[in-house]
Coordinates of C-alpha atoms and ligand atoms in Angstrom, one line a residue:
M1018 CA 0.0 0.0 0.0
S1019 CA 1.3 3.4 -0.9
H1020 CA 1.8 6.1 1.7
L1021 CA -0.3 9.3 1.6
F1022 CA 2.8 11.4 2.2
P1023 CA 5.9 9.8 0.7
A1024 CA 8.0 13.0 1.3
L1025 CA 7.2 12.7 5.1
V1026 CA 8.5 9.2 5.5
G1027 CA 11.3 9.1 2.9
G1028 CA 13.6 11.5 4.7
S1029 CA 15.1 12.7 1.4
V1030 CA 13.6 16.2 1.7
A1031 CA 13.9 16.5 5.5
E1032 CA 15.3 20.0 5.3
R1033 CA 12.8 21.3 2.8
P1034 CA 10.1 23.7 4.1
A1035 CA 6.8 21.9 4.5
V1036 CA 4.4 24.3 6.1
R1037 CA 4.5 27.9 7.3
F1038 CA 1.9 30.0 9.1
G1039 CA 3.0 33.6 9.7
D1040 CA 6.6 33.4 11.0
R1041 CA 6.3 29.8 12.3
S1042 CA 7.3 27.0 10.0
L1043 CA 8.2 23.3 9.9
T1044 CA 10.5 21.5 7.6
Y1045 CA 9.5 18.0 6.4
G1046 CA 11.9 16.6 9.0
E1047 CA 10.3 18.7 11.8
L1048 CA 6.8 17.9 10.6
A1049 CA 7.5 14.2 10.5
D1050 CA 8.8 14.3 14.0
A1051 CA 6.0 16.4 15.4
A1052 CA 3.2 14.5 13.7
G1053 CA 5.0 11.1 14.2
G1054 CA 5.3 11.8 17.9
L1055 CA 1.7 12.8 18.2
A1056 CA 0.5 9.8 16.1
G1057 CA 2.2 7.5 18.6
R1058 CA -0.3 8.8 21.2
L1059 CA -3.4 8.3 19.1
G1060 CA -3.4 4.5 18.7
G1061 CA -6.7 3.0 19.6
A1062 CA -8.6 6.3 19.4
G1063 CA -11.9 5.9 17.6
R1064 CA -12.2 9.3 16.0
V1065 CA -10.4 12.5 16.9
A1066 CA -11.7 16.0 16.8
V1067 CA -9.2 18.7 15.6
W1068 CA -9.7 22.3 16.7
A1069 CA -8.9 23.6 13.2
T1070 CA -7.5 27.0 13.7
S1071 CA -5.4 28.3 10.9
S1072 CA -2.1 27.2 12.5
L1073 CA 0.8 24.8 12.3
E1074 CA -0.9 22.8 15.1
T1075 CA -3.8 22.0 12.9
A1076 CA -1.5 20.7 10.1
V1077 CA 0.4 18.6 12.6
A1078 CA -2.8 17.2 14.2
V1079 CA -4.4 16.2 10.9
V1080 CA -1.2 14.6 9.6
A1081 CA -0.7 12.8 12.9
A1082 CA -4.3 11.3 12.7
L1083 CA -3.6 10.2 9.1
L1084 CA -0.3 8.6 10.1
A1085 CA -2.1 6.8 13.0
G1086 CA -4.9 5.7 10.7
V1087 CA -7.4 7.4 13.0
P1088 CA -10.2 9.5 11.3
A1089 CA -10.1 13.2 12.1
V1090 CA -13.1 15.5 12.4
P1091 CA -12.0 19.1 11.8
L1092 CA -14.0 21.7 13.8
N1093 CA -14.6 25.3 12.9
P1094 CA -13.2 27.1 15.9
K1095 CA -15.9 29.8 15.4
S1096 CA -18.7 27.2 15.6
G1097 CA -21.5 28.2 17.9
E1098 CA -22.9 26.0 20.6
G1099 CA -25.7 24.5 18.5
E1100 CA -23.5 23.5 15.6
L1101 CA -20.7 22.2 17.8
G1102 CA -23.1 20.3 19.9
H1103 CA -24.5 18.6 16.9
I1104 CA -21.1 17.7 15.4
L1105 CA -19.9 16.2 18.7
A1106 CA -23.0 14.2 19.3
D1107 CA -23.0 12.9 15.8
S1108 CA -19.3 12.1 15.4
R1109 CA -18.5 11.1 19.0
P1110 CA -14.8 11.8 19.0
S1111 CA -12.8 10.1 21.8
L1112 CA -10.5 13.1 22.2
V1113 CA -9.8 16.5 20.9
L1114 CA -6.5 17.8 19.5
A1115 CA -5.8 21.5 20.1
A1116 CA -2.9 23.8 20.2
A1117 CA -1.5 24.1 23.7
G1118 CA -2.9 27.1 25.6
V1119 CA -6.0 27.5 23.4
E1120 CA -9.2 27.7 25.4
L1121 CA -11.9 25.4 24.2
P1122 CA -15.7 25.9 24.7
D1123 CA -17.6 24.1 27.4
S1124 CA -18.9 21.3 25.1
L1125 CA -15.3 20.2 24.4
R1126 CA -14.0 20.4 27.9
E1127 CA -15.6 17.0 28.8
L1128 CA -13.5 15.3 26.1
A1129 CA -10.0 14.1 26.7
R1130 CA -7.6 16.7 25.3
I1131 CA -4.2 16.3 23.8
D1132 CA -2.2 19.5 23.4
V1133 CA -0.4 19.7 20.0
E1134 CA 3.1 20.9 20.8
V1135 CA 5.2 22.3 18.0
S1136 CA 8.6 22.8 19.6
Q1137 CA 10.6 23.7 16.4
G1138 CA 9.9 26.3 13.9
V1139 CA 9.5 29.6 15.7
G1140 CA 10.9 32.3 13.5
G1141 CA 13.7 32.1 11.0
T1142 CA 14.2 29.7 8.2
A1143 CA 15.1 26.1 8.1
A1144 CA 18.7 27.0 7.2
N1145 CA 19.3 29.2 10.2
R1146 CA 17.6 26.9 12.6
G1147 CA 20.0 24.1 11.6
V1148 CA 19.1 20.5 10.7
P1149 CA 16.4 19.3 13.1
Q1150 CA 17.4 16.5 15.4
D1151 CA 15.1 13.9 16.9
A1152 CA 15.2 13.5 20.6
T1153 CA 16.5 10.0 20.2
E1154 CA 20.3 10.1 19.8
G1155 CA 21.4 9.1 16.4
R1156 CA 17.9 9.0 14.9
P1157 CA 17.7 11.0 11.7
A1158 CA 15.2 13.8 11.6
G1159 CA 11.9 12.8 10.0
S1160 CA 12.1 9.2 11.2
G1161 CA 9.2 9.8 13.6
A1162 CA 6.6 9.6 10.8
A1163 CA 7.9 6.4 9.4
A1164 CA 8.0 4.8 12.9
T1165 CA 4.4 5.5 13.7
F1166 CA 2.8 5.0 10.3
R1167 CA 0.1 2.5 10.6
E1168 CA -1.1 0.5 7.6
V1169 CA -4.8 0.8 7.2
P1170 CA -7.1 -0.1 4.2
E1171 CA -7.4 2.6 1.6
D1172 CA -11.2 2.6 2.0
S1173 CA -11.0 3.4 5.7
A1174 CA -12.1 6.8 6.8
A1175 CA -9.5 9.6 6.8
L1176 CA -11.7 12.6 7.6
V1177 CA -15.2 13.4 8.5
V1178 CA -16.1 16.8 7.1
Y1179 CA -19.4 18.4 8.0
T1180 CA -21.4 20.0 5.2
S1181 CA -24.8 21.7 5.0
G1182 CA -27.9 20.3 3.4
T1183 CA -31.1 22.1 2.5
T1184 CA -32.8 21.2 5.8
G1185 CA -31.7 20.0 9.2
P1186 CA -28.2 20.2 10.7
P1187 CA -25.0 19.5 8.7
K1188 CA -24.1 16.0 7.7
G1189 CA -20.7 14.4 8.2
A1190 CA -19.2 13.3 4.9
V1191 CA -16.9 10.3 5.5
I1192 CA -13.9 10.8 3.2
P1193 CA -11.7 7.7 2.7
R1194 CA -7.9 7.8 2.3
R1195 CA -8.2 6.6 -1.3
A1196 CA -10.3 9.7 -2.2
I1197 CA -7.6 12.0 -0.9
A1198 CA -4.9 10.3 -2.8
A1199 CA -6.9 10.0 -6.0
T1200 CA -8.0 13.7 -6.0
L1201 CA -4.6 15.1 -5.2
D1202 CA -2.9 12.9 -7.8
A1203 CA -5.5 13.9 -10.4
L1204 CA -4.9 17.6 -9.6
A1205 CA -1.1 17.0 -9.9
D1206 CA -1.8 15.7 -13.4
A1207 CA -4.1 18.5 -14.4
W1208 CA -2.0 21.3 -12.9
Q1209 CA 1.5 19.9 -13.4
W1210 CA 1.7 20.3 -9.6
T1211 CA 5.1 19.2 -8.2
G1212 CA 7.3 19.3 -5.2
D1213 CA 8.8 22.5 -6.6
D1214 CA 5.6 24.4 -6.1
V1215 CA 5.1 26.8 -3.2
L1216 CA 1.4 27.3 -2.5
V1217 CA 0.0 30.4 -0.8
H1218 CA -3.6 30.8 0.5
G1219 CA -5.6 32.0 3.4
L1220 CA -8.4 29.4 3.4
P1221 CA -10.0 28.0 6.6
L1222 CA -8.8 24.5 7.5
F1223 CA -12.1 22.8 8.4
H1224 CA -13.3 22.3 4.8
V1225 CA -12.0 20.3 1.9
H1226 CA -10.7 23.3 0.0
G1227 CA -8.3 24.6 2.6
L1228 CA -7.5 21.4 4.3
I1229 CA -7.3 18.7 1.6
L1230 CA -6.2 20.7 -1.4
G1231 CA -4.5 23.5 0.6
V1232 CA -2.5 21.5 3.3
L1233 CA -2.5 17.8 2.3
G1234 CA -2.0 18.8 -1.4
P1235 CA 1.5 20.3 -1.0
L1236 CA 2.5 17.6 1.5
R1237 CA 1.6 14.8 -0.9
R1238 CA 3.7 16.5 -3.6
G1239 CA 6.6 17.2 -1.3
G1240 CA 6.1 20.9 -1.9
S1241 CA 5.5 23.8 0.5
L1242 CA 2.6 25.7 1.9
R1243 CA 2.7 29.3 3.1
H1244 CA -0.6 30.0 4.9
L1245 CA -1.6 33.6 5.4
G1246 CA -3.4 33.0 8.7
R1247 CA -6.2 35.1 7.2
F1248 CA -6.6 36.2 3.6
S1249 CA -5.4 39.6 2.6
T1250 CA -4.5 41.0 -0.8
E1251 CA -1.2 42.3 0.8
G1252 CA -0.3 38.8 2.0
V1253 CA -0.9 37.3 -1.5
A1254 CA 1.2 40.0 -3.1
R1255 CA 4.0 39.5 -0.5
E1256 CA 4.2 35.7 -1.0
L1257 CA 3.9 35.6 -4.7
N1258 CA 6.6 38.3 -5.0
D1259 CA 8.7 36.1 -2.7
G1260 CA 8.8 32.8 -4.6
A1261 CA 5.3 31.3 -4.1
T1262 CA 4.1 29.7 -7.4
M1263 CA 0.4 28.9 -6.8
L1264 CA -2.5 30.7 -5.3
F1265 CA -5.8 29.0 -4.2
G1266 CA -8.9 31.0 -3.3
V1267 CA -12.6 31.2 -3.3
P1268 CA -14.3 33.7 -5.7
T1269 CA -14.7 36.3 -2.9
M1270 CA -10.9 36.4 -2.5
Y1271 CA -10.4 36.8 -6.3
H1272 CA -13.1 39.5 -6.3
R1273 CA -11.2 41.3 -3.5
L1274 CA -8.0 41.0 -5.6
A1275 CA -9.8 42.3 -8.6
E1276 CA -11.0 45.3 -6.6
A1277 CA -7.6 46.0 -5.2
L1278 CA -6.0 45.8 -8.7
G1279 CA -8.3 48.6 -9.8
E1280 CA -7.1 51.1 -7.1
D1281 CA -4.3 52.5 -9.1
T1282 CA -1.8 52.8 -6.2
A1283 CA 1.8 51.5 -5.6
E1284 CA 0.3 48.5 -3.9
D1285 CA -1.8 47.8 -6.9
V1286 CA 1.3 47.7 -9.1
E1287 CA 3.0 45.3 -6.6
L1288 CA -0.1 43.1 -6.6
A1289 CA -0.3 43.0 -10.4
K1290 CA 3.4 42.1 -10.6
A1291 CA 2.9 39.4 -8.0
L1292 CA -0.1 37.8 -9.7
G1293 CA 1.7 38.1 -13.0
R1294 CA 4.5 36.0 -11.6
A1295 CA 2.4 33.1 -10.3
R1296 CA 2.5 29.8 -12.2
L1297 CA -1.1 29.1 -11.4
L1298 CA -4.0 31.0 -10.0
V1299 CA -6.8 28.6 -9.0
S1300 CA -10.4 29.5 -8.0
G1301 CA -13.0 27.1 -6.6
S1302 CA -15.9 26.5 -4.1
A1303 CA -18.3 28.7 -6.1
A1304 CA -18.4 30.3 -9.5
L1305 CA -16.0 33.1 -10.3
P1306 CA -17.9 35.8 -12.2
V1307 CA -16.6 36.4 -15.7
H1308 CA -16.3 40.1 -14.9
D1309 CA -13.7 39.3 -12.1
H1310 CA -11.9 36.9 -14.5
Q1311 CA -11.6 39.7 -17.0
R1312 CA -10.5 42.4 -14.5
I1313 CA -7.7 40.1 -13.2
T1314 CA -6.5 39.2 -16.7
A1315 CA -6.6 42.8 -17.9
A1316 CA -4.5 43.9 -14.9
T1317 CA -2.0 41.0 -14.7
G1318 CA -2.0 39.2 -18.1
R1319 CA -2.8 36.0 -16.2
R1320 CA -5.9 33.9 -16.4
V1321 CA -7.5 32.3 -13.3
I1322 CA -8.4 28.7 -13.8
E1323 CA -11.4 27.1 -12.1
R1324 CA -11.9 23.7 -10.7
Y1325 CA -15.2 22.2 -9.5
G1326 CA -15.6 20.0 -6.4
M1327 CA -17.7 19.2 -3.5
T1328 CA -17.1 17.9 0.0
E1329 CA -18.7 14.6 -0.9
T1330 CA -16.7 14.1 -4.2
L1331 CA -13.5 16.1 -3.6
M1332 CA -12.5 17.4 -7.1
N1333 CA -14.4 16.5 -10.2
T1334 CA -13.3 18.8 -13.0
S1335 CA -10.7 21.4 -13.7
V1336 CA -9.4 23.6 -16.4
R1337 CA -6.0 22.1 -17.1
A1338 CA -2.7 24.0 -16.8
D1339 CA -2.0 22.9 -20.4
G1340 CA -5.6 23.5 -21.5
E1341 CA -7.4 26.5 -22.8
P1342 CA -8.6 28.6 -19.8
R1343 CA -12.2 29.6 -20.5
P1344 CA -13.9 32.0 -18.1
G1345 CA -17.3 30.7 -17.0
T1346 CA -16.4 27.0 -17.3
V1347 CA -14.9 24.6 -14.8
G1348 CA -13.0 22.6 -17.4
V1349 CA -13.0 18.9 -18.1
P1350 CA -13.3 15.8 -15.9
L1351 CA -10.1 15.0 -13.9
P1352 CA -8.4 11.7 -14.6
G1353 CA -10.3 8.8 -13.1
V1354 CA -13.6 10.8 -12.7
D1355 CA -16.7 9.6 -14.7
L1356 CA -19.1 12.5 -15.3
R1357 CA -22.5 12.6 -17.0
L1358 CA -25.4 15.1 -17.3
V1359 CA -28.8 13.6 -16.5
E1360 CA -32.4 14.8 -17.2
E1361 CA -35.1 15.0 -14.6
D1362 CA -36.4 11.6 -15.8
G1363 CA -33.1 9.9 -15.2
S1364 CA -32.0 9.7 -18.8
T1365 CA -28.4 10.7 -19.7
I1366 CA -28.2 13.6 -22.0
A1367 CA -24.4 13.9 -22.3
A1368 CA -21.4 12.0 -21.1
Y1369 CA -17.8 11.1 -22.2
D1370 CA -16.7 7.9 -24.0
T1371 CA -13.7 5.9 -22.8
D1372 CA -11.3 8.2 -24.5
G1373 CA -12.8 11.2 -22.7
V1374 CA -14.5 12.4 -25.9
P1375 CA -17.9 14.1 -25.1
T1376 CA -21.0 12.3 -26.4
G1377 CA -24.7 13.2 -26.6
A1378 CA -26.0 16.8 -26.3
T1379 CA -22.8 18.8 -26.4
D1380 CA -24.2 21.9 -27.9
G1381 CA -23.7 23.9 -24.7
D1382 CA -27.5 24.4 -24.4
H1383 CA -28.9 21.2 -22.9
V1384 CA -29.0 21.5 -19.1
G1385 CA -28.7 18.4 -16.9
E1386 CA -27.7 17.4 -13.4
I1387 CA -24.0 16.6 -13.0
Q1388 CA -23.6 13.0 -11.7
V1389 CA -20.2 11.6 -10.9
R1390 CA -18.4 8.3 -10.1
G1391 CA -14.8 7.6 -9.2
P1392 CA -12.2 6.9 -6.6
N1393 CA -12.6 10.6 -5.4
L1394 CA -16.0 10.0 -3.8
F1395 CA -16.9 9.9 -0.1
T1396 CA -18.2 6.6 1.3
E1397 CA -21.2 7.8 3.3
Y1398 CA -22.8 10.4 5.5
L1399 CA -22.1 9.4 9.1
N1400 CA -25.1 7.9 10.8
R1401 CA -27.3 8.8 7.9
P1402 CA -27.9 5.7 5.7
D1403 CA -31.1 7.4 4.4
A1404 CA -29.3 10.5 3.2
T1405 CA -26.4 8.3 1.8
A1406 CA -28.9 6.2 -0.2
A1407 CA -30.7 9.2 -1.5
A1408 CA -27.5 10.8 -2.7
F1409 CA -26.7 7.9 -5.1
T1410 CA -28.6 6.6 -8.2
E1411 CA -29.4 2.9 -8.4
D1412 CA -26.4 2.3 -10.6
G1413 CA -24.0 4.0 -8.2
W1414 CA -23.6 7.6 -9.5
F1415 CA -23.5 10.5 -7.0
R1416 CA -26.1 13.2 -7.6
T1417 CA -24.3 16.5 -7.2
G1418 CA -27.4 18.7 -7.4
D1419 CA -25.4 21.0 -9.7
M1420 CA -26.9 21.8 -13.1
A1421 CA -24.6 22.2 -16.1
T1422 CA -24.2 22.1 -19.9
L1423 CA -21.4 20.4 -21.9
D1424 CA -19.5 22.2 -24.7
A1425 CA -18.5 20.2 -27.8
D1426 CA -14.9 20.0 -26.6
G1427 CA -15.9 18.5 -23.2
Y1428 CA -15.8 21.7 -21.1
V1429 CA -18.4 21.7 -18.3
R1430 CA -20.3 24.9 -17.6
I1431 CA -22.2 25.1 -14.3
V1432 CA -25.4 27.0 -14.8
G1433 CA -27.3 26.5 -11.5
R1434 CA -28.2 24.3 -8.6
K1435 CA -31.2 22.0 -8.1
A1436 CA -31.9 23.2 -4.6
T1437 CA -32.7 26.8 -4.2
D1438 CA -32.4 26.3 -0.4
L1439 CA -28.6 25.9 -0.6
I1440 CA -26.8 29.2 -0.4
K1441 CA -23.1 29.7 -1.3
S1442 CA -21.7 32.7 0.6
G1443 CA -18.0 33.5 0.5
G1444 CA -17.5 30.0 -0.8
Y1445 CA -19.2 28.4 2.3
K1446 CA -22.3 26.2 1.6
I1447 CA -25.1 27.1 4.0
G1448 CA -28.5 25.5 4.2
A1449 CA -31.5 27.9 4.4
G1450 CA -33.2 25.4 6.7
E1451 CA -30.6 25.4 9.4
I1452 CA -30.7 29.2 9.6
E1453 CA -34.5 29.2 9.7
N1454 CA -34.4 26.7 12.6
A1455 CA -32.0 28.8 14.5
L1456 CA -34.1 32.0 13.9
L1457 CA -37.2 30.1 15.1
E1458 CA -35.5 29.3 18.4
H1459 CA -35.4 33.0 19.2
P1460 CA -38.3 34.1 21.4
A1461 CA -39.1 37.2 19.3
V1462 CA -39.5 35.2 16.0
R1463 CA -42.9 33.8 15.0
E1464 CA -42.0 32.8 11.4
A1465 CA -38.8 32.9 9.4
A1466 CA -37.6 32.2 5.9
V1467 CA -34.1 32.5 4.5
T1468 CA -32.9 33.2 1.0
G1469 CA -29.6 33.8 -0.8
E1470 CA -29.5 37.0 -2.7
P1471 CA -26.8 38.0 -5.3
D1472 CA -23.9 39.8 -3.8
D1473 CA -20.8 41.2 -5.6
D1474 CA -18.4 40.2 -2.9
L1475 CA -19.9 37.1 -1.3
G1476 CA -21.5 35.6 -4.4
E1477 CA -24.7 35.3 -2.4
R1478 CA -25.6 37.0 0.9
I1479 CA -27.9 35.5 3.5
V1480 CA -31.2 37.4 3.8
A1481 CA -33.7 36.6 6.6
W1482 CA -37.4 37.3 6.3
V1483 CA -39.0 37.4 9.7
V1484 CA -42.5 37.7 11.1
P1485 CA -41.9 39.1 14.6
N1486 CA -44.0 38.0 17.6
S1487 CA -44.9 41.6 18.3
A1488 CA -45.1 44.3 15.6
P1489 CA -43.5 46.6 14.9
A1490 CA -40.1 44.9 15.5
P1491 CA -37.8 46.9 17.7
A1492 CA -34.9 48.5 15.7
A1493 CA -32.3 46.4 17.5
L1494 CA -34.0 43.1 16.6
G1495 CA -32.3 42.7 13.2
P1496 CA -28.7 42.9 14.5
E1497 CA -29.8 40.7 17.5
L1498 CA -31.1 38.0 15.3
S1499 CA -27.9 38.1 13.2
D1500 CA -25.8 37.7 16.4
H1501 CA -28.1 35.0 17.6
V1502 CA -27.4 32.9 14.4
A1503 CA -23.6 33.7 14.6
R1504 CA -23.5 32.4 18.2
R1505 CA -25.7 29.4 17.6
L1506 CA -24.3 28.2 14.3
A1507 CA -21.2 30.1 13.0
P1508 CA -20.5 33.8 12.1
H1509 CA -20.4 33.1 8.3
K1510 CA -24.0 31.7 8.6
R1511 CA -25.4 35.0 10.0
P1512 CA -28.0 36.9 8.0
R1513 CA -26.4 40.0 6.5
V1514 CA -29.9 41.6 6.1
V1515 CA -33.0 41.0 8.2
H1516 CA -36.4 42.1 6.7
F1517 CA -39.5 42.2 8.9
L1518 CA -42.9 41.3 7.4
D1519 CA -46.5 41.0 8.7
A1520 CA -46.8 37.6 7.0
L1521 CA -44.8 35.3 4.8
P1522 CA -46.2 34.7 1.3
R1523 CA -47.5 31.1 1.1
N1524 CA -49.2 29.0 -1.5
D1525 CA -52.5 27.1 -0.9
M1526 CA -50.5 24.2 0.6
G1527 CA -48.9 26.6 3.2
K1528 CA -45.5 26.4 1.5
I1529 CA -43.4 29.6 1.7
L1530 CA -43.1 31.3 -1.7
K1531 CA -39.4 32.3 -1.6
R1532 CA -39.5 33.7 -5.1
A1533 CA -42.1 36.2 -4.0
L1534 CA -39.8 37.2 -1.1
R1535 CA -37.0 37.9 -3.5
K1536 CA -39.3 40.0 -5.6
T1537 CA -40.1 42.0 -2.4
E1538 CA -36.4 42.8 -1.9
E1539 CA -36.0 43.9 -5.6
D1540 CA -38.9 46.3 -5.1
Q1541 CA -37.3 47.8 -2.0
Ligands
LIG619 C1 -18.8 39.2 12.1 N1 -18.1 38.4 12.8 C2 -18.8 38.0 13.8 C3 -20.1 38.5 13.7 N2 -20.1 39.3 12.6 N3 -18.5 37.2 14.9 C4 -19.5 36.9 15.7 N4 -20.8 37.4 15.7 C5 -21.1 38.2 14.7 N5 -22.3 38.7 14.6 C6 -16.6 38.1 12.6 C7 -16.3 36.9 11.8 O1 -16.2 35.8 12.6 C8 -15.0 37.2 11.2 O2 -14.0 37.1 12.2 C9 -15.1 38.7 10.9 O3 -16.1 39.2 11.7 C10 -15.5 38.9 9.4 O4 -16.6 38.0 9.1 P1 -17.1 37.8 7.6 O5 -17.7 39.1 7.2 O6 -18.0 36.7 7.6 O7 -15.8 37.4 6.9 P2 -15.3 37.9 5.6 O8 -14.1 38.7 5.7 O9 -16.3 38.5 4.7 O10 -14.9 36.5 4.9 C11 -14.8 36.3 3.6 C12 -13.9 35.1 3.3 C13 -14.6 33.9 4.0 C14 -12.5 35.4 3.9 C15 -13.8 34.9 1.8 O11 -15.9 33.9 3.6 C16 -13.8 32.6 3.8 O12 -12.8 32.4 4.4 N6 -14.4 31.8 2.9 C17 -13.8 30.5 2.5 C18 -14.8 29.4 2.5 C19 -14.3 28.1 2.1 O13 -13.1 27.8 2.4 N7 -15.1 27.3 1.5 C20 -14.7 25.9 1.1 C21 -15.9 25.0 1.3 P3 -12.4 37.0 11.9 O14 -12.1 38.4 11.4 O15 -11.8 36.7 13.2 O16 -12.3 35.9 10.9 S1 -16.3 24.3 -0.3 C22 -15.3 23.1 -0.5 O17 -14.5 22.8 0.3 C23 -15.5 22.4 -1.9 C24 -15.0 21.0 -1.8 C25 -14.8 23.2 -2.9 O18 -15.2 23.0 -4.1 O19 -13.9 23.9 -2.6
LIG620 P1 -19.4 22.2 -0.6 O1 -20.6 21.3 -0.4 O2 -19.3 23.3 0.4 O3 -18.2 21.3 -0.7 O4 -19.7 22.9 -1.9 C1 -19.8 22.2 -3.1 C2 -20.5 23.0 -4.1 O5 -19.8 24.2 -4.5 C3 -20.7 22.4 -5.4 O6 -21.8 21.4 -5.4 C4 -21.0 23.5 -6.4 O7 -22.3 24.0 -6.3 C5 -20.1 24.6 -5.8 N1 -18.8 24.8 -6.5 C6 -17.6 24.3 -6.2 N2 -16.7 24.7 -7.1 C7 -17.4 25.5 -8.0 C8 -17.0 26.2 -9.2 N3 -15.7 26.3 -9.6 N4 -18.0 26.8 -9.9 C9 -19.3 26.8 -9.5 N5 -19.7 26.1 -8.4 C10 -18.8 25.5 -7.7

């Protein structure tokens, strides 16, 4: 069986930088020792929760769990009590891994805790810190990972990542080790991604994008990650001007880059130079508007490429580094991924033959649901056999819920989504139902509906429509409801706008007419 991180156990690149967060960094040797040492303490754990701050400790914790063959559940450190309570009750971790000194919320205090200690890597570069030495006399740096690596089947769970549905609380997608290896190797092929690449990003580490692509990706290649801690256009400019070769981001981040490029200042010139130097600029998690593609290309001469993925499927398609970048498309299926477009009645309208040549309706007009099959797929939703069964067709294809057309040369163009109750805001998927439920728990709320409305920066912004228990609603109730959702679920799930109504528009069956609500906002 192959190892997920050959560079970590081989020892041949022990002195190469592996991960850097701010001014703290670890070489491969140091990471292997830190994660290897921690992995040795995880044997026998069922599942481990990881307090996934944007830090070296999160990288060490997740790598350690993977070395030990123990599934990790990354937690958003800004999760509110409702969301956290649900994830803990559902995934039942036997312990939590968190950076030493970090205070955890009450619901986690009952769990056994292991502090993640990162002794090396404060300040400086690998060169001026010297070659790392393992505590054991005579043992070469990096041998810790090899010593604790536990062989587990490729189909066993590596991560459980929570993702929102249209209704109810988030579901835990169980991601097997083979899916991680398959998706990262397919991206290496599509992007010519190697150990020489230095990736920069500021993505959160509790989702597939930031964690699997953004941390495990460079580590599988033997390359380097420089994480910004939090996204900023200045951080991107600094790192790309200082040797970083690739940038990953969600469309909101590229939108902010496009805005900054238009400012006509000295920083703008620096930023344009930096982006112009990058080998690859990759956007994903939501659609990057063509206007932002164009603004970035006009200012830098570079084209952003898009890839399309999902928590349940990891990556499905991408514009290839050696292919034609075409704004508005997400490229072609990655190696190993089967993809087809399917009508409402289940008939296939377009697919690819065994040579990858598109067949069927490839006029770019016929819209069908994207269905996928391949080694990149999750295995199940934890504790949710009903939802798992519903997600697959009888012949084993995963229903993405994304609607698309196919061009004659096989490029996929996403045109919409089946469920209007799924909102993508800042690249985060958020179910309208979970926000409505949180709003209804507030004593001042009688009825609530939530929609996603177009937003230049976030793609969609969350808008709440509330019938208050006593009219008129006090002026402070809007911000209070927003805070209530942020505290209960997570800050990125908070409504950005709250409208108060006397009644919600409903049809004869009592179902809320969300289109009529949108119309109301347009009229305002
Ligand atoms: C604001 N804040 C609050 C409140 N209001 N905190 C508590 N209560 C409130 N009422 C805080 C926030 O926590 C945050 O804190 C700060 O104020 C700003 O919040 P916000 O406005 O939400 O952030 P933003 O700056 O607008 O964020 C934009 C962003 C972010 C950086 C683009 O949305 C982001 O990181 N998106 C990435 C999403 C992602 O990775 N998706 C991948 C999933 P603080 O300042 O401390 O942060 S999709 C996926 O994985 C699939 C597979 C795929 O295809 O990729
Ligand atoms: P998540 O469930 O958070 O992993 O989000 C997955 C969803 O993000 C997909 O089902 C798509 O709707 C959307 N998505 C991801 N990448 C892209 C992209 N490049 N263009 C359009 N939508 C995307």
